[in-house]
Amino acid sequence: MNMKKIMSLVAASAFAVFALAGCGGDNGAGKAEAPKVLKVGSSIDFPPFEFQDEGQKEYQGFDMDLIRAIAKEMGRDVEIQNLGFDGLIPALQGKSIDLAISGMTINDERKANVRFSEPYYQSGLTMVVREDETAITRFADLKGKKVAVQIGTTSAAEVKKIDGVEITELNTPADCFMELKARGVDAVVNDRPVNDYFITKNAAKGVKTLEEKLTAEDYGIAINKDNEKLQNDVNAALKKLKENGEYDKIYAKWFGAKK
Ligand code: GLN
């Protein structure tokens, strides 16, 4: 047991004695301070940020490594729940999870419902089309075309702003790519690093990504609106990991050395 764990145990038992003495004002039920396990929600369908390889128990990816490192820094264990991307904010609001890490873009609409950590990854939206596609070379060409996006995402919101696009909202990016290959849609709009990973790591045949970026977006860890303490703790842990090189190590593992 490391020093930090010992200290937090000492703090927790001191608090329990306090609460039992009636000072907690909760009839001596002795509610523990912060529960040890950090309940994390993620939509495990977004490689290389969160995914599960066949036959593997553990969830993998950049976000998974990062949140485990953050929790370790905070002296907490993690329990990761796989939820649909559009179910993450409702789960935070319902408090069935403490935080969500899921390649989630920080934006004002979401900020009305949840808190965000400091940004931890710079992303943006790009487009994937079939290799033989000639009519679509940029976003402006999408007018009159069929586009698949993941439901509840910034891609869905952004593509809706383009005039005359026929949108299909599916549950996962993998479903979108499948639809593209099956010629059910003409393009997929999705986060750049996920598109790139799909093309290179899966040796995806018959599709290509286009250069143009529709948006620049920052990912943040989403936290219940009432939980300012957790937001502060997560930010402090993230800062530490950036300072001590741990963040860079995790980054390099999934994306190569930073340019
Ligand atoms: N970054 C996008 C968003 O926040 C997509 C996230 C995801 O599908 N996991 O909407």
PDB file of C-alpha atoms and ligand atoms in Angstrom:
ATOM      1  CA  MET A   1       0.000   0.000   0.000  1.00  0.00           C
ATOM      2  CA  ASN A   2       1.451   3.336  -0.952  1.00  0.00           C
ATOM      3  CA  MET A   3       1.577   6.446   1.217  1.00  0.00           C
ATOM      4  CA  LYS A   4      -1.298   8.121  -0.597  1.00  0.00           C
ATOM      5  CA  LYS A   5      -3.583   5.138   0.008  1.00  0.00           C
ATOM      6  CA  ILE A   6      -2.628   5.063   3.689  1.00  0.00           C
ATOM      7  CA  MET A   7      -3.325   8.767   4.010  1.00  0.00           C
ATOM      8  CA  SER A   8      -6.698   8.461   2.350  1.00  0.00           C
ATOM      9  CA  LEU A   9      -7.592   5.521   4.605  1.00  0.00           C
ATOM     10  CA  VAL A  10      -6.633   7.571   7.648  1.00  0.00           C
ATOM     11  CA  ALA A  11      -8.738  10.442   6.356  1.00  0.00           C
ATOM     12  CA  ALA A  12     -11.675   8.169   5.612  1.00  0.00           C
ATOM     13  CA  SER A  13     -11.655   6.539   9.062  1.00  0.00           C
ATOM     14  CA  ALA A  14     -11.320   9.919  10.770  1.00  0.00           C
ATOM     15  CA  PHE A  15     -14.362  11.039   8.829  1.00  0.00           C
ATOM     16  CA  ALA A  16     -16.286   7.886   9.776  1.00  0.00           C
ATOM     17  CA  VAL A  17     -15.615   8.471  13.497  1.00  0.00           C
ATOM     18  CA  PHE A  18     -16.791  12.035  13.053  1.00  0.00           C
ATOM     19  CA  ALA A  19     -19.957  10.966  11.300  1.00  0.00           C
ATOM     20  CA  LEU A  20     -20.741   8.257  13.866  1.00  0.00           C
ATOM     21  CA  ALA A  21     -20.421  10.835  16.614  1.00  0.00           C
ATOM     22  CA  GLY A  22     -23.365  12.569  15.019  1.00  0.00           C
ATOM     23  CA  CYS A  23     -21.382  15.476  13.618  1.00  0.00           C
ATOM     24  CA  GLY A  24     -22.274  14.410  10.086  1.00  0.00           C
ATOM     25  CA  GLY A  25     -25.883  15.303  10.772  1.00  0.00           C
ATOM     26  CA  ASP A  26     -27.059  12.111   9.162  1.00  0.00           C
ATOM     27  CA  ASN A  27     -28.272  10.250  12.259  1.00  0.00           C
ATOM     28  CA  GLY A  28     -24.983   8.494  12.640  1.00  0.00           C
ATOM     29  CA  ALA A  29     -25.426   6.458   9.480  1.00  0.00           C
ATOM     30  CA  GLY A  30     -21.784   7.299   8.864  1.00  0.00           C
ATOM     31  CA  LYS A  31     -21.963   8.037   5.167  1.00  0.00           C
ATOM     32  CA  ALA A  32     -18.459   7.577   3.813  1.00  0.00           C
ATOM     33  CA  GLU A  33     -16.850  10.573   2.120  1.00  0.00           C
ATOM     34  CA  ALA A  34     -16.091   9.778  -1.493  1.00  0.00           C
ATOM     35  CA  PRO A  35     -16.837   6.157  -2.410  1.00  0.00           C
ATOM     36  CA  LYS A  36     -13.644   4.386  -3.369  1.00  0.00           C
ATOM     37  CA  VAL A  37     -14.717   3.184  -6.773  1.00  0.00           C
ATOM     38  CA  LEU A  38     -14.972   5.759  -9.511  1.00  0.00           C
ATOM     39  CA  LYS A  39     -17.901   4.859 -11.741  1.00  0.00           C
ATOM     40  CA  VAL A  40     -16.939   5.622 -15.319  1.00  0.00           C
ATOM     41  CA  GLY A  41     -19.200   5.549 -18.349  1.00  0.00           C
ATOM     42  CA  SER A  42     -17.922   5.135 -21.889  1.00  0.00           C
ATOM     43  CA  SER A  43     -19.326   4.094 -25.230  1.00  0.00           C
ATOM     44  CA  ILE A  44     -16.932   1.274 -26.101  1.00  0.00           C
ATOM     45  CA  ASP A  45     -17.146   1.684 -29.851  1.00  0.00           C
ATOM     46  CA  PHE A  46     -14.564   4.349 -30.631  1.00  0.00           C
ATOM     47  CA  PRO A  47     -11.104   2.943 -31.383  1.00  0.00           C
ATOM     48  CA  PRO A  48      -8.400   3.989 -30.571  1.00  0.00           C
ATOM     49  CA  PHE A  49     -10.075   5.807 -27.645  1.00  0.00           C
ATOM     50  CA  GLU A  50     -12.258   2.998 -26.304  1.00  0.00           C
ATOM     51  CA  PHE A  51     -12.779  -0.454 -27.731  1.00  0.00           C
ATOM     52  CA  GLN A  52     -12.795  -4.117 -26.838  1.00  0.00           C
ATOM     53  CA  ASP A  53     -10.951  -6.699 -28.899  1.00  0.00           C
ATOM     54  CA  GLU A  54     -12.641 -10.003 -29.446  1.00  0.00           C
ATOM     55  CA  GLY A  55     -11.845 -12.411 -26.657  1.00  0.00           C
ATOM     56  CA  GLN A  56     -10.434  -9.643 -24.453  1.00  0.00           C
ATOM     57  CA  LYS A  57     -11.983  -8.801 -21.137  1.00  0.00           C
ATOM     58  CA  GLU A  58     -10.464  -5.372 -20.523  1.00  0.00           C
ATOM     59  CA  TYR A  59     -11.571  -2.306 -22.391  1.00  0.00           C
ATOM     60  CA  GLN A  60      -8.654  -0.724 -24.209  1.00  0.00           C
ATOM     61  CA  GLY A  61      -7.700   2.589 -25.729  1.00  0.00           C
ATOM     62  CA  PHE A  62      -6.322   6.025 -25.052  1.00  0.00           C
ATOM     63  CA  ASP A  63      -9.279   7.132 -22.899  1.00  0.00           C
ATOM     64  CA  MET A  64      -9.214   3.873 -20.936  1.00  0.00           C
ATOM     65  CA  ASP A  65      -5.500   4.221 -20.126  1.00  0.00           C
ATOM     66  CA  LEU A  66      -5.950   7.886 -19.302  1.00  0.00           C
ATOM     67  CA  ILE A  67      -8.881   7.420 -16.938  1.00  0.00           C
ATOM     68  CA  ARG A  68      -7.138   4.529 -15.160  1.00  0.00           C
ATOM     69  CA  ALA A  69      -4.091   6.758 -14.682  1.00  0.00           C
ATOM     70  CA  ILE A  70      -6.247   9.656 -13.453  1.00  0.00           C
ATOM     71  CA  ALA A  71      -8.078   7.397 -10.986  1.00  0.00           C
ATOM     72  CA  LYS A  72      -4.781   5.953  -9.742  1.00  0.00           C
ATOM     73  CA  GLU A  73      -3.532   9.489  -9.176  1.00  0.00           C
ATOM     74  CA  MET A  74      -6.690  10.163  -7.155  1.00  0.00           C
ATOM     75  CA  GLY A  75      -6.307   6.939  -5.144  1.00  0.00           C
ATOM     76  CA  ARG A  76      -9.502   5.492  -6.585  1.00  0.00           C
ATOM     77  CA  ASP A  77     -10.363   2.291  -8.405  1.00  0.00           C
ATOM     78  CA  VAL A  78     -12.345   2.430 -11.621  1.00  0.00           C
ATOM     79  CA  GLU A  79     -15.380   0.507 -12.754  1.00  0.00           C
ATOM     80  CA  ILE A  80     -16.110   1.124 -16.421  1.00  0.00           C
ATOM     81  CA  GLN A  81     -19.636   0.760 -17.772  1.00  0.00           C
ATOM     82  CA  ASN A  82     -20.270   0.432 -21.492  1.00  0.00           C
ATOM     83  CA  LEU A  83     -23.166   2.738 -22.399  1.00  0.00           C
ATOM     84  CA  GLY A  84     -24.457   4.075 -25.697  1.00  0.00           C
ATOM     85  CA  PHE A  85     -22.873   7.433 -26.529  1.00  0.00           C
ATOM     86  CA  ASP A  86     -26.238   9.207 -26.399  1.00  0.00           C
ATOM     87  CA  GLY A  87     -26.881   7.637 -22.962  1.00  0.00           C
ATOM     88  CA  LEU A  88     -23.770   9.071 -21.267  1.00  0.00           C
ATOM     89  CA  ILE A  89     -25.079  12.520 -20.330  1.00  0.00           C
ATOM     90  CA  PRO A  90     -28.405  11.126 -19.053  1.00  0.00           C
ATOM     91  CA  ALA A  91     -26.407   8.593 -16.957  1.00  0.00           C
ATOM     92  CA  LEU A  92     -24.358  11.455 -15.460  1.00  0.00           C
ATOM     93  CA  GLN A  93     -27.498  13.404 -14.715  1.00  0.00           C
ATOM     94  CA  GLY A  94     -29.086  10.319 -13.129  1.00  0.00           C
ATOM     95  CA  LYS A  95     -25.848   9.775 -11.150  1.00  0.00           C
ATOM     96  CA  SER A  96     -25.496   6.130 -12.157  1.00  0.00           C
ATOM     97  CA  ILE A  97     -21.950   7.113 -13.209  1.00  0.00           C
ATOM     98  CA  ASP A  98     -19.519   9.669 -11.721  1.00  0.00           C
ATOM     99  CA  LEU A  99     -17.895  10.679 -14.976  1.00  0.00           C
ATOM    100  CA  ALA A 100     -17.844   9.915 -18.677  1.00  0.00           C
ATOM    101  CA  ILE A 101     -14.773   9.605 -20.880  1.00  0.00           C
ATOM    102  CA  SER A 102     -15.702   8.770 -24.430  1.00  0.00           C
ATOM    103  CA  GLY A 103     -13.983  11.026 -26.937  1.00  0.00           C
ATOM    104  CA  MET A 104     -16.613  13.552 -25.942  1.00  0.00           C
ATOM    105  CA  THR A 105     -16.304  16.993 -27.453  1.00  0.00           C
ATOM    106  CA  ILE A 106     -16.601  19.950 -25.105  1.00  0.00           C
ATOM    107  CA  ASN A 107     -19.356  22.244 -26.349  1.00  0.00           C
ATOM    108  CA  ASP A 108     -21.808  24.795 -24.980  1.00  0.00           C
ATOM    109  CA  GLU A 109     -24.861  22.647 -25.470  1.00  0.00           C
ATOM    110  CA  ARG A 110     -23.383  19.899 -23.301  1.00  0.00           C
ATOM    111  CA  LYS A 111     -21.998  22.411 -20.822  1.00  0.00           C
ATOM    112  CA  ALA A 112     -25.588  23.315 -19.993  1.00  0.00           C
ATOM    113  CA  ASN A 113     -25.990  19.789 -18.588  1.00  0.00           C
ATOM    114  CA  VAL A 114     -22.572  18.647 -17.374  1.00  0.00           C
ATOM    115  CA  ARG A 115     -19.186  19.953 -16.231  1.00  0.00           C
ATOM    116  CA  PHE A 116     -16.078  19.219 -18.280  1.00  0.00           C
ATOM    117  CA  SER A 117     -12.472  18.662 -17.292  1.00  0.00           C
ATOM    118  CA  GLU A 118      -9.782  20.678 -19.006  1.00  0.00           C
ATOM    119  CA  PRO A 119      -9.376  19.556 -22.650  1.00  0.00           C
ATOM    120  CA  TYR A 120      -7.276  16.400 -22.970  1.00  0.00           C
ATOM    121  CA  TYR A 121      -7.195  15.766 -26.743  1.00  0.00           C
ATOM    122  CA  GLN A 122      -7.506  17.904 -29.877  1.00  0.00           C
ATOM    123  CA  SER A 123      -9.767  16.383 -32.464  1.00  0.00           C
ATOM    124  CA  GLY A 124     -12.104  17.390 -35.270  1.00  0.00           C
ATOM    125  CA  LEU A 125     -14.417  15.941 -37.870  1.00  0.00           C
ATOM    126  CA  THR A 126     -13.431  14.447 -41.213  1.00  0.00           C
ATOM    127  CA  MET A 127     -15.180  12.354 -43.813  1.00  0.00           C
ATOM    128  CA  VAL A 128     -14.750   8.842 -45.156  1.00  0.00           C
ATOM    129  CA  VAL A 129     -15.961   7.884 -48.633  1.00  0.00           C
ATOM    130  CA  ARG A 130     -15.596   4.843 -50.885  1.00  0.00           C
ATOM    131  CA  GLU A 131     -12.287   4.576 -52.703  1.00  0.00           C
ATOM    132  CA  ASP A 132     -13.954   4.938 -56.102  1.00  0.00           C
ATOM    133  CA  GLU A 133     -15.878   8.073 -55.056  1.00  0.00           C
ATOM    134  CA  THR A 134     -15.241  11.012 -57.372  1.00  0.00           C
ATOM    135  CA  ALA A 135     -18.267  13.255 -56.754  1.00  0.00           C
ATOM    136  CA  ILE A 136     -17.377  13.953 -53.104  1.00  0.00           C
ATOM    137  CA  THR A 137     -14.024  15.593 -52.402  1.00  0.00           C
ATOM    138  CA  ARG A 138     -15.097  18.126 -49.752  1.00  0.00           C
ATOM    139  CA  PHE A 139     -17.952  18.818 -47.343  1.00  0.00           C
ATOM    140  CA  ALA A 140     -19.601  21.239 -49.767  1.00  0.00           C
ATOM    141  CA  ASP A 141     -20.150  18.275 -52.111  1.00  0.00           C
ATOM    142  CA  LEU A 142     -22.479  16.557 -49.639  1.00  0.00           C
ATOM    143  CA  LYS A 143     -25.580  18.376 -50.855  1.00  0.00           C
ATOM    144  CA  GLY A 144     -28.049  15.792 -52.120  1.00  0.00           C
ATOM    145  CA  LYS A 145     -25.902  12.936 -50.746  1.00  0.00           C
ATOM    146  CA  LYS A 146     -26.564  10.309 -48.094  1.00  0.00           C
ATOM    147  CA  VAL A 147     -24.385  10.544 -44.985  1.00  0.00           C
ATOM    148  CA  ALA A 148     -24.129   8.222 -41.965  1.00  0.00           C
ATOM    149  CA  VAL A 149     -23.242   9.586 -38.518  1.00  0.00           C
ATOM    150  CA  GLN A 150     -23.233   8.214 -34.989  1.00  0.00           C
ATOM    151  CA  ILE A 151     -26.325   9.248 -33.060  1.00  0.00           C
ATOM    152  CA  GLY A 152     -25.959  11.968 -30.423  1.00  0.00           C
ATOM    153  CA  THR A 153     -22.555  13.145 -31.690  1.00  0.00           C
ATOM    154  CA  THR A 154     -21.149  16.436 -32.913  1.00  0.00           C
ATOM    155  CA  SER A 155     -20.997  14.810 -36.376  1.00  0.00           C
ATOM    156  CA  ALA A 156     -24.764  14.404 -36.304  1.00  0.00           C
ATOM    157  CA  ALA A 157     -25.203  18.041 -35.220  1.00  0.00           C
ATOM    158  CA  GLU A 158     -22.749  19.435 -37.794  1.00  0.00           C
ATOM    159  CA  VAL A 159     -24.021  17.443 -40.770  1.00  0.00           C
ATOM    160  CA  LYS A 160     -27.565  18.619 -39.984  1.00  0.00           C
ATOM    161  CA  LYS A 161     -26.303  22.156 -40.642  1.00  0.00           C
ATOM    162  CA  ILE A 162     -25.344  21.289 -44.240  1.00  0.00           C
ATOM    163  CA  ASP A 163     -28.231  21.917 -46.625  1.00  0.00           C
ATOM    164  CA  GLY A 164     -29.863  19.076 -48.489  1.00  0.00           C
ATOM    165  CA  VAL A 165     -28.075  16.137 -46.866  1.00  0.00           C
ATOM    166  CA  GLU A 166     -29.951  12.935 -46.187  1.00  0.00           C
ATOM    167  CA  ILE A 167     -28.755  11.783 -42.762  1.00  0.00           C
ATOM    168  CA  THR A 168     -28.774   8.262 -41.358  1.00  0.00           C
ATOM    169  CA  GLU A 169     -28.075   8.165 -37.606  1.00  0.00           C
ATOM    170  CA  LEU A 170     -26.652   4.846 -36.437  1.00  0.00           C
ATOM    171  CA  ASN A 171     -25.522   3.535 -33.054  1.00  0.00           C
ATOM    172  CA  THR A 172     -21.779   3.202 -33.652  1.00  0.00           C
ATOM    173  CA  PRO A 173     -19.100   4.366 -36.094  1.00  0.00           C
ATOM    174  CA  ALA A 174     -18.618   0.698 -37.099  1.00  0.00           C
ATOM    175  CA  ASP A 175     -22.285   0.598 -38.168  1.00  0.00           C
ATOM    176  CA  CYS A 176     -21.683   3.756 -40.218  1.00  0.00           C
ATOM    177  CA  PHE A 177     -18.640   2.286 -41.993  1.00  0.00           C
ATOM    178  CA  MET A 178     -20.573  -0.898 -42.722  1.00  0.00           C
ATOM    179  CA  GLU A 179     -23.382   1.117 -44.256  1.00  0.00           C
ATOM    180  CA  LEU A 180     -20.846   2.969 -46.421  1.00  0.00           C
ATOM    181  CA  LYS A 181     -19.318  -0.246 -47.715  1.00  0.00           C
ATOM    182  CA  ALA A 182     -22.772  -1.683 -48.376  1.00  0.00           C
ATOM    183  CA  ARG A 183     -23.453   1.457 -50.472  1.00  0.00           C
ATOM    184  CA  GLY A 184     -26.378   2.429 -48.248  1.00  0.00           C
ATOM    185  CA  VAL A 185     -24.773   5.874 -47.802  1.00  0.00           C
ATOM    186  CA  ASP A 186     -22.223   7.927 -49.767  1.00  0.00           C
ATOM    187  CA  ALA A 187     -20.117   9.188 -46.862  1.00  0.00           C
ATOM    188  CA  VAL A 188     -19.457   8.874 -43.133  1.00  0.00           C
ATOM    189  CA  VAL A 189     -18.681  11.937 -41.027  1.00  0.00           C
ATOM    190  CA  ASN A 190     -16.896  11.110 -37.800  1.00  0.00           C
ATOM    191  CA  ASP A 191     -13.959  12.115 -35.593  1.00  0.00           C
ATOM    192  CA  ARG A 192     -10.648  12.325 -37.488  1.00  0.00           C
ATOM    193  CA  PRO A 193      -8.513  10.066 -35.248  1.00  0.00           C
ATOM    194  CA  VAL A 194     -11.193   7.358 -35.307  1.00  0.00           C
ATOM    195  CA  ASN A 195     -11.487   7.568 -39.095  1.00  0.00           C
ATOM    196  CA  ASP A 196      -7.710   7.406 -39.461  1.00  0.00           C
ATOM    197  CA  TYR A 197      -7.451   4.442 -37.125  1.00  0.00           C
ATOM    198  CA  PHE A 198     -10.236   2.664 -38.977  1.00  0.00           C
ATOM    199  CA  ILE A 199      -8.460   3.090 -42.302  1.00  0.00           C
ATOM    200  CA  THR A 200      -4.950   2.179 -41.181  1.00  0.00           C
ATOM    201  CA  LYS A 201      -5.335  -0.292 -38.346  1.00  0.00           C
ATOM    202  CA  ASN A 202      -8.239  -2.261 -39.744  1.00  0.00           C
ATOM    203  CA  ALA A 203      -6.637  -2.214 -43.178  1.00  0.00           C
ATOM    204  CA  ALA A 204     -10.026  -1.026 -44.366  1.00  0.00           C
ATOM    205  CA  LYS A 205     -10.300  -1.817 -48.056  1.00  0.00           C
ATOM    206  CA  GLY A 206     -12.310   0.175 -50.520  1.00  0.00           C
ATOM    207  CA  VAL A 207     -12.611   3.361 -48.455  1.00  0.00           C
ATOM    208  CA  LYS A 208     -10.545   6.521 -47.972  1.00  0.00           C
ATOM    209  CA  THR A 209     -10.561   9.562 -45.692  1.00  0.00           C
ATOM    210  CA  LEU A 210     -10.647  13.067 -47.105  1.00  0.00           C
ATOM    211  CA  GLU A 211      -8.247  15.722 -45.859  1.00  0.00           C
ATOM    212  CA  GLU A 212     -10.697  18.536 -45.145  1.00  0.00           C
ATOM    213  CA  LYS A 213     -11.622  19.122 -41.519  1.00  0.00           C
ATOM    214  CA  LEU A 214     -15.175  20.252 -40.848  1.00  0.00           C
ATOM    215  CA  THR A 215     -14.448  21.364 -37.267  1.00  0.00           C
ATOM    216  CA  ALA A 216     -11.719  21.507 -34.649  1.00  0.00           C
ATOM    217  CA  GLU A 217     -12.910  20.013 -31.358  1.00  0.00           C
ATOM    218  CA  ASP A 218     -11.472  19.366 -27.906  1.00  0.00           C
ATOM    219  CA  TYR A 219     -12.291  16.278 -25.885  1.00  0.00           C
ATOM    220  CA  GLY A 220     -13.096  16.600 -22.193  1.00  0.00           C
ATOM    221  CA  ILE A 221     -14.121  14.302 -19.371  1.00  0.00           C
ATOM    222  CA  ALA A 222     -17.758  14.963 -18.476  1.00  0.00           C
ATOM    223  CA  ILE A 223     -18.809  15.154 -14.841  1.00  0.00           C
ATOM    224  CA  ASN A 224     -22.126  15.670 -13.067  1.00  0.00           C
ATOM    225  CA  LYS A 225     -23.044  19.333 -12.862  1.00  0.00           C
ATOM    226  CA  ASP A 226     -23.216  19.265  -9.028  1.00  0.00           C
ATOM    227  CA  ASN A 227     -19.803  17.689  -8.556  1.00  0.00           C
ATOM    228  CA  GLU A 228     -17.327  20.542  -8.617  1.00  0.00           C
ATOM    229  CA  LYS A 229     -14.993  18.623  -6.311  1.00  0.00           C
ATOM    230  CA  LEU A 230     -14.634  15.755  -8.752  1.00  0.00           C
ATOM    231  CA  GLN A 231     -13.998  18.229 -11.580  1.00  0.00           C
ATOM    232  CA  ASN A 232     -11.195  19.816  -9.536  1.00  0.00           C
ATOM    233  CA  ASP A 233      -9.724  16.434  -8.587  1.00  0.00           C
ATOM    234  CA  VAL A 234      -9.783  15.203 -12.185  1.00  0.00           C
ATOM    235  CA  ASN A 235      -8.150  18.413 -13.414  1.00  0.00           C
ATOM    236  CA  ALA A 236      -5.451  18.188 -10.751  1.00  0.00           C
ATOM    237  CA  ALA A 237      -4.728  14.572 -11.685  1.00  0.00           C
ATOM    238  CA  LEU A 238      -4.652  15.397 -15.400  1.00  0.00           C
ATOM    239  CA  LYS A 239      -2.255  18.265 -14.766  1.00  0.00           C
ATOM    240  CA  LYS A 240       0.027  15.982 -12.779  1.00  0.00           C
ATOM    241  CA  LEU A 241       0.035  13.368 -15.549  1.00  0.00           C
ATOM    242  CA  LYS A 242       0.912  16.042 -18.090  1.00  0.00           C
ATOM    243  CA  GLU A 243       3.754  17.265 -15.907  1.00  0.00           C
ATOM    244  CA  ASN A 244       5.232  13.894 -15.014  1.00  0.00           C
ATOM    245  CA  GLY A 245       5.280  12.553 -18.579  1.00  0.00           C
ATOM    246  CA  GLU A 246       2.638   9.883 -18.009  1.00  0.00           C
ATOM    247  CA  TYR A 247       0.168  11.592 -20.374  1.00  0.00           C
ATOM    248  CA  ASP A 248       2.822  11.713 -23.126  1.00  0.00           C
ATOM    249  CA  LYS A 249       3.532   8.016 -22.639  1.00  0.00           C
ATOM    250  CA  ILE A 250      -0.130   7.116 -23.048  1.00  0.00           C
ATOM    251  CA  TYR A 251      -0.386   9.453 -26.033  1.00  0.00           C
ATOM    252  CA  ALA A 252       2.642   7.888 -27.715  1.00  0.00           C
ATOM    253  CA  LYS A 253       1.279   4.391 -27.127  1.00  0.00           C
ATOM    254  CA  TRP A 254      -1.826   5.125 -29.197  1.00  0.00           C
ATOM    255  CA  PHE A 255      -0.817   7.903 -31.586  1.00  0.00           C
ATOM    256  CA  GLY A 256       2.978   7.883 -31.764  1.00  0.00           C
ATOM    257  CA  ALA A 257       5.181  10.687 -30.499  1.00  0.00           C
ATOM    258  CA  LYS A 258       3.601  14.145 -30.471  1.00  0.00           C
ATOM    259  CA  LYS A 259       4.457  16.378 -33.416  1.00  0.00           C
TER     260      LYS A 259
HETATM  261  N1  GLN B   1     -16.456  13.695 -30.419  1.00  0.00           N
HETATM  262  C1  GLN B   1     -17.773  13.363 -30.856  1.00  0.00           C
HETATM  263  C2  GLN B   1     -18.781  13.934 -29.920  1.00  0.00           C
HETATM  264  O1  GLN B   1     -18.468  14.306 -28.857  1.00  0.00           O
HETATM  265  C3  GLN B   1     -17.982  11.858 -30.987  1.00  0.00           C
HETATM  266  C4  GLN B   1     -17.780  11.105 -29.728  1.00  0.00           C
HETATM  267  C5  GLN B   1     -18.068   9.619 -29.797  1.00  0.00           C
HETATM  268  O2  GLN B   1     -18.734   9.146 -30.704  1.00  0.00           O
HETATM  269  N2  GLN B   1     -17.596   8.859 -28.861  1.00  0.00           N
HETATM  270  O3  GLN B   1     -19.935  14.007 -30.248  1.00  0.00           O
END
